[in-house]
Short mmCIF file of C-alpha atoms and ligand atoms in Angstrom, two decimals:
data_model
loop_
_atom_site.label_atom_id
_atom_site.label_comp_id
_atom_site.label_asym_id
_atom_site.label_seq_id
_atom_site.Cartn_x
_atom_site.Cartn_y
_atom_site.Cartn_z
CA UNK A 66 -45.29 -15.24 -5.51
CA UNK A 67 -41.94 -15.95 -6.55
CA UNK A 68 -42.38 -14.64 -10.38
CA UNK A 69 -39.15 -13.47 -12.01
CA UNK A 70 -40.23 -9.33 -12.64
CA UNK A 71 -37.47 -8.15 -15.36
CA UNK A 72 -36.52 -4.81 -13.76
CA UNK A 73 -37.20 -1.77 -16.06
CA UNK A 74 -33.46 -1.77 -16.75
CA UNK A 75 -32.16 -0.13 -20.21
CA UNK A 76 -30.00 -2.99 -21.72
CA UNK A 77 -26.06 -2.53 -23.04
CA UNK A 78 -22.93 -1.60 -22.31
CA UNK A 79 -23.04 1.66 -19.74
CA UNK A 80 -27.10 2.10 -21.08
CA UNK A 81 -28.57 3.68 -17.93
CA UNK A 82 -31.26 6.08 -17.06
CA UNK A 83 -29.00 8.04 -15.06
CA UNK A 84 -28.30 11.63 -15.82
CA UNK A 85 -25.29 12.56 -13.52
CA UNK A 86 -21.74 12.00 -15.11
CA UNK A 87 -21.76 8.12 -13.03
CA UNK A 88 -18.93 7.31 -15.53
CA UNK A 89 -16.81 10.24 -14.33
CA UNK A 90 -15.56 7.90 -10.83
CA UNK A 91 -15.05 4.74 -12.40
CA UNK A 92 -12.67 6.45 -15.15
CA UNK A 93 -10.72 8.62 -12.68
CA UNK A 94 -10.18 5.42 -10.17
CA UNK A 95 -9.34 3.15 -13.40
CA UNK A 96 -6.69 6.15 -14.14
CA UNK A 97 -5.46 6.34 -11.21
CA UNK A 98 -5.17 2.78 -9.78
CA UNK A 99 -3.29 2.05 -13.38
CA UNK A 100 -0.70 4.50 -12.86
CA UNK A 101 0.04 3.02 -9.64
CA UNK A 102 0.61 -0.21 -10.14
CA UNK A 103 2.67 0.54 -13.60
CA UNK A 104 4.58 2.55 -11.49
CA UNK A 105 5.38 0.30 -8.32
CA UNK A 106 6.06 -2.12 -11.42
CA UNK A 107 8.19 -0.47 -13.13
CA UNK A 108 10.37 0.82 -10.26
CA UNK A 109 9.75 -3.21 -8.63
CA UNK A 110 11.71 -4.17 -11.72
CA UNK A 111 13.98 -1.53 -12.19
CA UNK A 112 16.81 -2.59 -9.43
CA UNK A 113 17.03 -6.20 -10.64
CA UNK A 114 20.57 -5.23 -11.64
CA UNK A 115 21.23 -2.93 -8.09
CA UNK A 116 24.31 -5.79 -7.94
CA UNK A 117 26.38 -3.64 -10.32
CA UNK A 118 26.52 -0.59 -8.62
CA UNK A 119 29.92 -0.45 -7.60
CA UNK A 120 29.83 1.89 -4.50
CA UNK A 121 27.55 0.96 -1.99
CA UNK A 122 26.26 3.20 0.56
CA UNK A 123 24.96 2.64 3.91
CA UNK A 124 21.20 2.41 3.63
CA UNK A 125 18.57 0.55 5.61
CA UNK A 126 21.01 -0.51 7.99
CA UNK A 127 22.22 -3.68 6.09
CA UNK A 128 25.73 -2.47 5.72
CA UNK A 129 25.11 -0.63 3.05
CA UNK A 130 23.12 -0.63 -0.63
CA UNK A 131 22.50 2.52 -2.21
CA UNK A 132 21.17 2.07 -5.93
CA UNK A 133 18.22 4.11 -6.62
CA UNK A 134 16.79 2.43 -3.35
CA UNK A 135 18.00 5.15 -1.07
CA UNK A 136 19.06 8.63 -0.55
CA UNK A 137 22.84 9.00 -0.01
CA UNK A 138 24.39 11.95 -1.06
CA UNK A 139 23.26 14.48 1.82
CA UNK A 140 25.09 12.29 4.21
CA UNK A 141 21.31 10.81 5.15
CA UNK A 142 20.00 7.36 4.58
CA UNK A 143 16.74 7.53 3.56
CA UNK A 144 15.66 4.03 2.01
CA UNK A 145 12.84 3.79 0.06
CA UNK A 146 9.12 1.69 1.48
CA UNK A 147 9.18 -0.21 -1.88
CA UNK A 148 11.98 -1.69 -1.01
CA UNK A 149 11.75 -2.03 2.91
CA UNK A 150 12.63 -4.03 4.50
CA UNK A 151 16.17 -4.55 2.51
CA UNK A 152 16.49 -8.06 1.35
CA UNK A 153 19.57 -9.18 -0.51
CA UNK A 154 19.82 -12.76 -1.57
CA UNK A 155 22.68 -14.23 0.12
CA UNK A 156 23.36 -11.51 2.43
CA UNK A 157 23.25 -11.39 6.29
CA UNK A 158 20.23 -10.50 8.23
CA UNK A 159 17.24 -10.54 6.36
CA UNK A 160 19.02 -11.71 3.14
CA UNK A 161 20.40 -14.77 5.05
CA UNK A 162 17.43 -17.34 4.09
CA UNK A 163 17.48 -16.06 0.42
CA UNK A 164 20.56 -18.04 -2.21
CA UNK A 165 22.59 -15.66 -3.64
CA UNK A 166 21.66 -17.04 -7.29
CA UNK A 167 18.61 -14.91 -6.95
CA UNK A 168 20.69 -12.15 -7.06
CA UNK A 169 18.58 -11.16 -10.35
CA UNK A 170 15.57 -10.39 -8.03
CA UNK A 171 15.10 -6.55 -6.94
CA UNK A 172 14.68 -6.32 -3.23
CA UNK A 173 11.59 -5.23 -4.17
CA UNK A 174 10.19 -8.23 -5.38
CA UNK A 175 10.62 -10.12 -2.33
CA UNK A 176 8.51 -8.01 -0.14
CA UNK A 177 5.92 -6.47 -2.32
CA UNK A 178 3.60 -9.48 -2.41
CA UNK A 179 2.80 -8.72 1.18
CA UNK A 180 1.40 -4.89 0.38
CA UNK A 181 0.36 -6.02 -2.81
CA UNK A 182 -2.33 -8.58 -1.29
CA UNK A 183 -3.23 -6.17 1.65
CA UNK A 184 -4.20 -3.49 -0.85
CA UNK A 185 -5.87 -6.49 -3.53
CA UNK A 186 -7.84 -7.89 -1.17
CA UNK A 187 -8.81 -5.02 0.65
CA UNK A 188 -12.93 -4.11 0.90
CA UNK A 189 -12.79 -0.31 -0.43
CA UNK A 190 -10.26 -1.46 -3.07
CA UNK A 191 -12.25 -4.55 -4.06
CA UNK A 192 -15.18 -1.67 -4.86
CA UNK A 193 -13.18 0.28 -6.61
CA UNK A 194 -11.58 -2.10 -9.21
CA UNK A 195 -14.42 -4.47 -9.96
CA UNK A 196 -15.93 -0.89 -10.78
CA UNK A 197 -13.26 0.18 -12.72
CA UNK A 198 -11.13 -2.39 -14.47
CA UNK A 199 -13.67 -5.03 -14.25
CA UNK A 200 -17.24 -3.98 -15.23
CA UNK A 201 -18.84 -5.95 -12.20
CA UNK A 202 -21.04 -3.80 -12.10
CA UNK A 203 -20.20 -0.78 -14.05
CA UNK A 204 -22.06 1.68 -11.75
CA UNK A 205 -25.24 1.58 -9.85
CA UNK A 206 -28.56 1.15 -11.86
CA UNK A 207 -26.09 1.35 -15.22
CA UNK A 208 -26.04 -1.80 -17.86
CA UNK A 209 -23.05 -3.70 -17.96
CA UNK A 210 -21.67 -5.81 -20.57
CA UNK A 211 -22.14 -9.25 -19.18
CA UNK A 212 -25.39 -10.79 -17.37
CA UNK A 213 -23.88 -12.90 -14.92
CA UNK A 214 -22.60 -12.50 -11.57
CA UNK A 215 -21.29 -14.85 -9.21
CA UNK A 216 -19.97 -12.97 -6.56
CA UNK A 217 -16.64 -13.91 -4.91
CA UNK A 218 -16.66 -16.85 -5.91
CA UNK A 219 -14.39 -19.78 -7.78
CA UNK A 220 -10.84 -18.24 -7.71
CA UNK A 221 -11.98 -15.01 -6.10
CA UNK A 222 -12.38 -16.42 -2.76
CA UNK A 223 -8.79 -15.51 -1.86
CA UNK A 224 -9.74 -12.26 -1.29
CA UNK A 225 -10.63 -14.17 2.15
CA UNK A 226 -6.95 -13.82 2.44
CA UNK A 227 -7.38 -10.21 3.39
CA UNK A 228 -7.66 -10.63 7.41
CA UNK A 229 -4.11 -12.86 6.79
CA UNK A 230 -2.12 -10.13 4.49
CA UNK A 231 -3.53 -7.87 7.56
CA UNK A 232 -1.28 -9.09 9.82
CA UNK A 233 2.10 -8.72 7.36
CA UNK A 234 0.40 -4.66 6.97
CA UNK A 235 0.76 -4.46 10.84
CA UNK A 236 4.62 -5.86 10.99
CA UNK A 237 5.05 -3.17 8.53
CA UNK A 238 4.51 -0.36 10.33
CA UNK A 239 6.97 -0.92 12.84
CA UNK A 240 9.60 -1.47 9.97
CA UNK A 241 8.81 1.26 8.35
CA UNK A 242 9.00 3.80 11.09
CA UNK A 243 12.69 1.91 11.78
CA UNK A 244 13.63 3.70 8.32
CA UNK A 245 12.52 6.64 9.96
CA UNK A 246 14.79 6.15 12.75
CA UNK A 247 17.59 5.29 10.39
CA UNK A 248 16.74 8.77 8.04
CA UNK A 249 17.57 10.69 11.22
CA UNK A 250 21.25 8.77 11.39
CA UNK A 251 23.93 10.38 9.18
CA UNK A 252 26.82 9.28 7.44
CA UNK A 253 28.72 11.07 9.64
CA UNK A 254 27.39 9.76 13.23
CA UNK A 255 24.78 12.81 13.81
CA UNK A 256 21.29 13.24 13.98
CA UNK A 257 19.38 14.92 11.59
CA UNK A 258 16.41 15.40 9.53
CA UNK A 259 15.91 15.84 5.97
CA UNK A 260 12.99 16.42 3.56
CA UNK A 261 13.53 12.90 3.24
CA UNK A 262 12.90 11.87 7.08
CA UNK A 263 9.41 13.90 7.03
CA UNK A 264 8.45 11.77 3.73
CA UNK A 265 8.84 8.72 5.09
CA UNK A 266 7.36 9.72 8.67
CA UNK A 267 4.32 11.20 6.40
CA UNK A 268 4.16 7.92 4.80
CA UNK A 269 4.34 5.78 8.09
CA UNK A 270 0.86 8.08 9.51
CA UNK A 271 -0.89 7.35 6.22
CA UNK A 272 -0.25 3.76 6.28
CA UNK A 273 -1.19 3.65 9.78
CA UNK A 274 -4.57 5.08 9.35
CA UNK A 275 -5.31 3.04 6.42
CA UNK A 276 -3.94 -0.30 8.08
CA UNK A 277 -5.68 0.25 11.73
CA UNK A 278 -8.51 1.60 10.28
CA UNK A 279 -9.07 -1.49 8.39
CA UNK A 280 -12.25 -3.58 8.47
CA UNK A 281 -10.12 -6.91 9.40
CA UNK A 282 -8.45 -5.33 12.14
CA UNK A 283 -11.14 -3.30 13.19
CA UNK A 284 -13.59 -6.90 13.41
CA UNK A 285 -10.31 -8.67 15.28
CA UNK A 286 -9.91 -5.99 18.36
CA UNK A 287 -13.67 -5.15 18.57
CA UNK A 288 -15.86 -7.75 16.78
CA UNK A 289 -17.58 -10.05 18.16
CA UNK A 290 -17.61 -8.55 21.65
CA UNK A 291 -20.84 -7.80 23.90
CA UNK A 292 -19.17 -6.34 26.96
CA UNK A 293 -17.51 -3.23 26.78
CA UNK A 294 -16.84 -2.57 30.10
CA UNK A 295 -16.46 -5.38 32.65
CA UNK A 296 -12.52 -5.44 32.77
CA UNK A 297 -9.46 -3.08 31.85
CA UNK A 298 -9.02 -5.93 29.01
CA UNK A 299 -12.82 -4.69 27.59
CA UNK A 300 -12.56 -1.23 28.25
CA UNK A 301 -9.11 -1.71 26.29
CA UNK A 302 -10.84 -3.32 23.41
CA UNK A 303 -13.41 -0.61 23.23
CA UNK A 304 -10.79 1.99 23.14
CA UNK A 305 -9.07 0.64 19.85
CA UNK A 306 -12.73 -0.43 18.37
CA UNK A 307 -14.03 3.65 18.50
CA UNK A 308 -9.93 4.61 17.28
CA UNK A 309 -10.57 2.07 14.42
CA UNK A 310 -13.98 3.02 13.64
CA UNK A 311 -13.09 6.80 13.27
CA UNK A 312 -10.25 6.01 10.74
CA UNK A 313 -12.73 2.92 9.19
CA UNK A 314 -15.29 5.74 8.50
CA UNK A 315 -12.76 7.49 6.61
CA UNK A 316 -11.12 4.03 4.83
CA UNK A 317 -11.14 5.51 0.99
CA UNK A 318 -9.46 8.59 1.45
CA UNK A 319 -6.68 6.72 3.61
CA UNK A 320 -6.46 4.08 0.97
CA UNK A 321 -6.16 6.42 -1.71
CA UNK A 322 -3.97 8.96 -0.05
CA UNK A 323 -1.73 6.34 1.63
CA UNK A 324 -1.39 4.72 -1.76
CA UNK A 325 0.01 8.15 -3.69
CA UNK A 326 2.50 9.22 -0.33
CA UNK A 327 3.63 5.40 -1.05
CA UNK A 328 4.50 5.88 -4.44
CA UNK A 329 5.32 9.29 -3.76
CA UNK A 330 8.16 8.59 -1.13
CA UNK A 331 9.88 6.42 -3.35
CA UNK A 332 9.84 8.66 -6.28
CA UNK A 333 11.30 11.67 -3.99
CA UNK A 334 14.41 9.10 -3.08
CA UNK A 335 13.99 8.08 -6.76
CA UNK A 336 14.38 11.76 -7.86
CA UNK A 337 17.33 12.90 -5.13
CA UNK A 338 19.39 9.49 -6.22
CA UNK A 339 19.01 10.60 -10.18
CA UNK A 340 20.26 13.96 -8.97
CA UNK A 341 17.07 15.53 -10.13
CA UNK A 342 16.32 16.91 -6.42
CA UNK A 343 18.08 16.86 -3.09
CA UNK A 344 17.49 16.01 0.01
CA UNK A 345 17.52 19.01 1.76
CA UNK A 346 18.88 18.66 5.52
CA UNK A 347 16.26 20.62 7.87
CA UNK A 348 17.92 19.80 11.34
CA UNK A 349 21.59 18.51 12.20
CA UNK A 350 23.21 16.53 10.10
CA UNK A 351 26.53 15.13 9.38
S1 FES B 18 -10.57 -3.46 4.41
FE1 FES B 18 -9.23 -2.08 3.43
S2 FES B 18 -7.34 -2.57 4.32
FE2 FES B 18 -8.67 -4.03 5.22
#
């Protein structure tokens, strides 16, 4: 009793018994999680100068601040989610708290930390990463290049921050579906809807099935509880504990697919403001 007993495990980098193509998932999610986050850093960056664009539009509702941020020239303002909600040091509204010497910073970078740390910390995307950038492990019952493991541990126990960066996802959603609101106001006074509009409502309904189906907020309206039924409060709580559960059971795909439409949305604004595309007006307008 109580005998170390090596496993019969094939030693080195990615040595495995395995057959199937294991590296195949690790590679494609490495891929794919590095384009995103060059991409949200590049276009993060990229408006660190918006101050010197001389005509200002009236996006997000902050009395105007086109850039690359937001869709203009359809009459529309369709602002992008990297960059939502608007902050512009020195500003009013949101802007207010922030000097105007950080004028330097893109909106961007004001905000992004709270996403950022949702989607770092979060359980399927913890998986994924240690998998893929890390090696720890490199794939079930496959060698990796290092022997020890020591969990989440030493600096890695801020990924308890998850259940905290939770909350800032859920005060997102509510801002974000104000853009769409705003997308549907025109230049002009009317109501419309553009391409743009259904991109960021798309974007909003991915978001919210990877934010309420998460396993933080699915634990803080269900867990814990052992009546389900006594009072309209339980039978409440039970409700959103089976909605969360049925988007939980799905969590990858809506962390995955919410992450693209993200990255997606902003490109499409990116695109129409660069003149590439427009923003084609489906409904009203004006
Ligand atoms: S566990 Fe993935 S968002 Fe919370």
């Amino acid at each position: 009793m109580g005998a170390n007993i090596p496993l019969p495990m094939k030693k080195g980098f990615g040595a495995t018994d395995r057959i199937d193509a294991w590296w195949k998932g690790p590679t494609a999610m490495a891929a794919y999680l590095g384009i995103m986050i060059i991409y949200a850093t590049w276009r993060g960056f990229m408006e660190a100068d918006f101050w010197i664009f001389a005509e200002y539009g009236l996006s997000g509702g902050q009395g105007g601040h086109a850039g690359t941020m937001a869709i203009e020239s359809e009459g529309s303002h369709v602002l992008s989610p990297l960059f939502s909600p608007l902050i512009l040091p020195g500003e009013g509204a949101l802007g207010g708290p922030i000097p105007k010497w950080l004028w330097w910073m893109s909106p961007a970078m004001f905000i992004l930390v709270f996403p950022a740390g949702f989607r770092g910390t979060c359980y399927y995307y913890r998986k994924a990463y240690y998998r893929a950038f890390f090696q720890q492990p490199t794939a079930c019952a496959v060698s990796k290049p290092w022997n020890t493991y020591k969990g989440e541990t030493g600096i890695l126990v801020a990924q308890n921050l998850h259940r905290y960066f939770m909350y800032a996802a859920l005060a997102y959603l509510p801002i974000l579906s104000w853009d769409v609101y705003l997308s549907t106001q025109f230049t002009g006074g009317g109501l419309g809807v553009s391409v743009g509009t259904l991109v960021l409502a798309l974007n909003v309904a991915l978001l919210g099935g990877y934010t309420l189906g998460c396993h933080a907020f699915r634990h803080i309206v269900g867990g814990g509880a052992n009546d389900w039924t006594s009072s309209p409060l339980a039978r409440l709580k039970y409700k959103l504990w089976k909605f969360s559960t049925v988007l939980n059971e799905r969590h990858k795909d809506w962390a995955l697919y919410s992450l693209f439409w993200v990255m997606f949305a902003d490109f499409y604004i990116y695109a129409c403001t660069m003149g590439w595309w427009t923003d084609i007006v489906i409904w009203g307008g004006l």
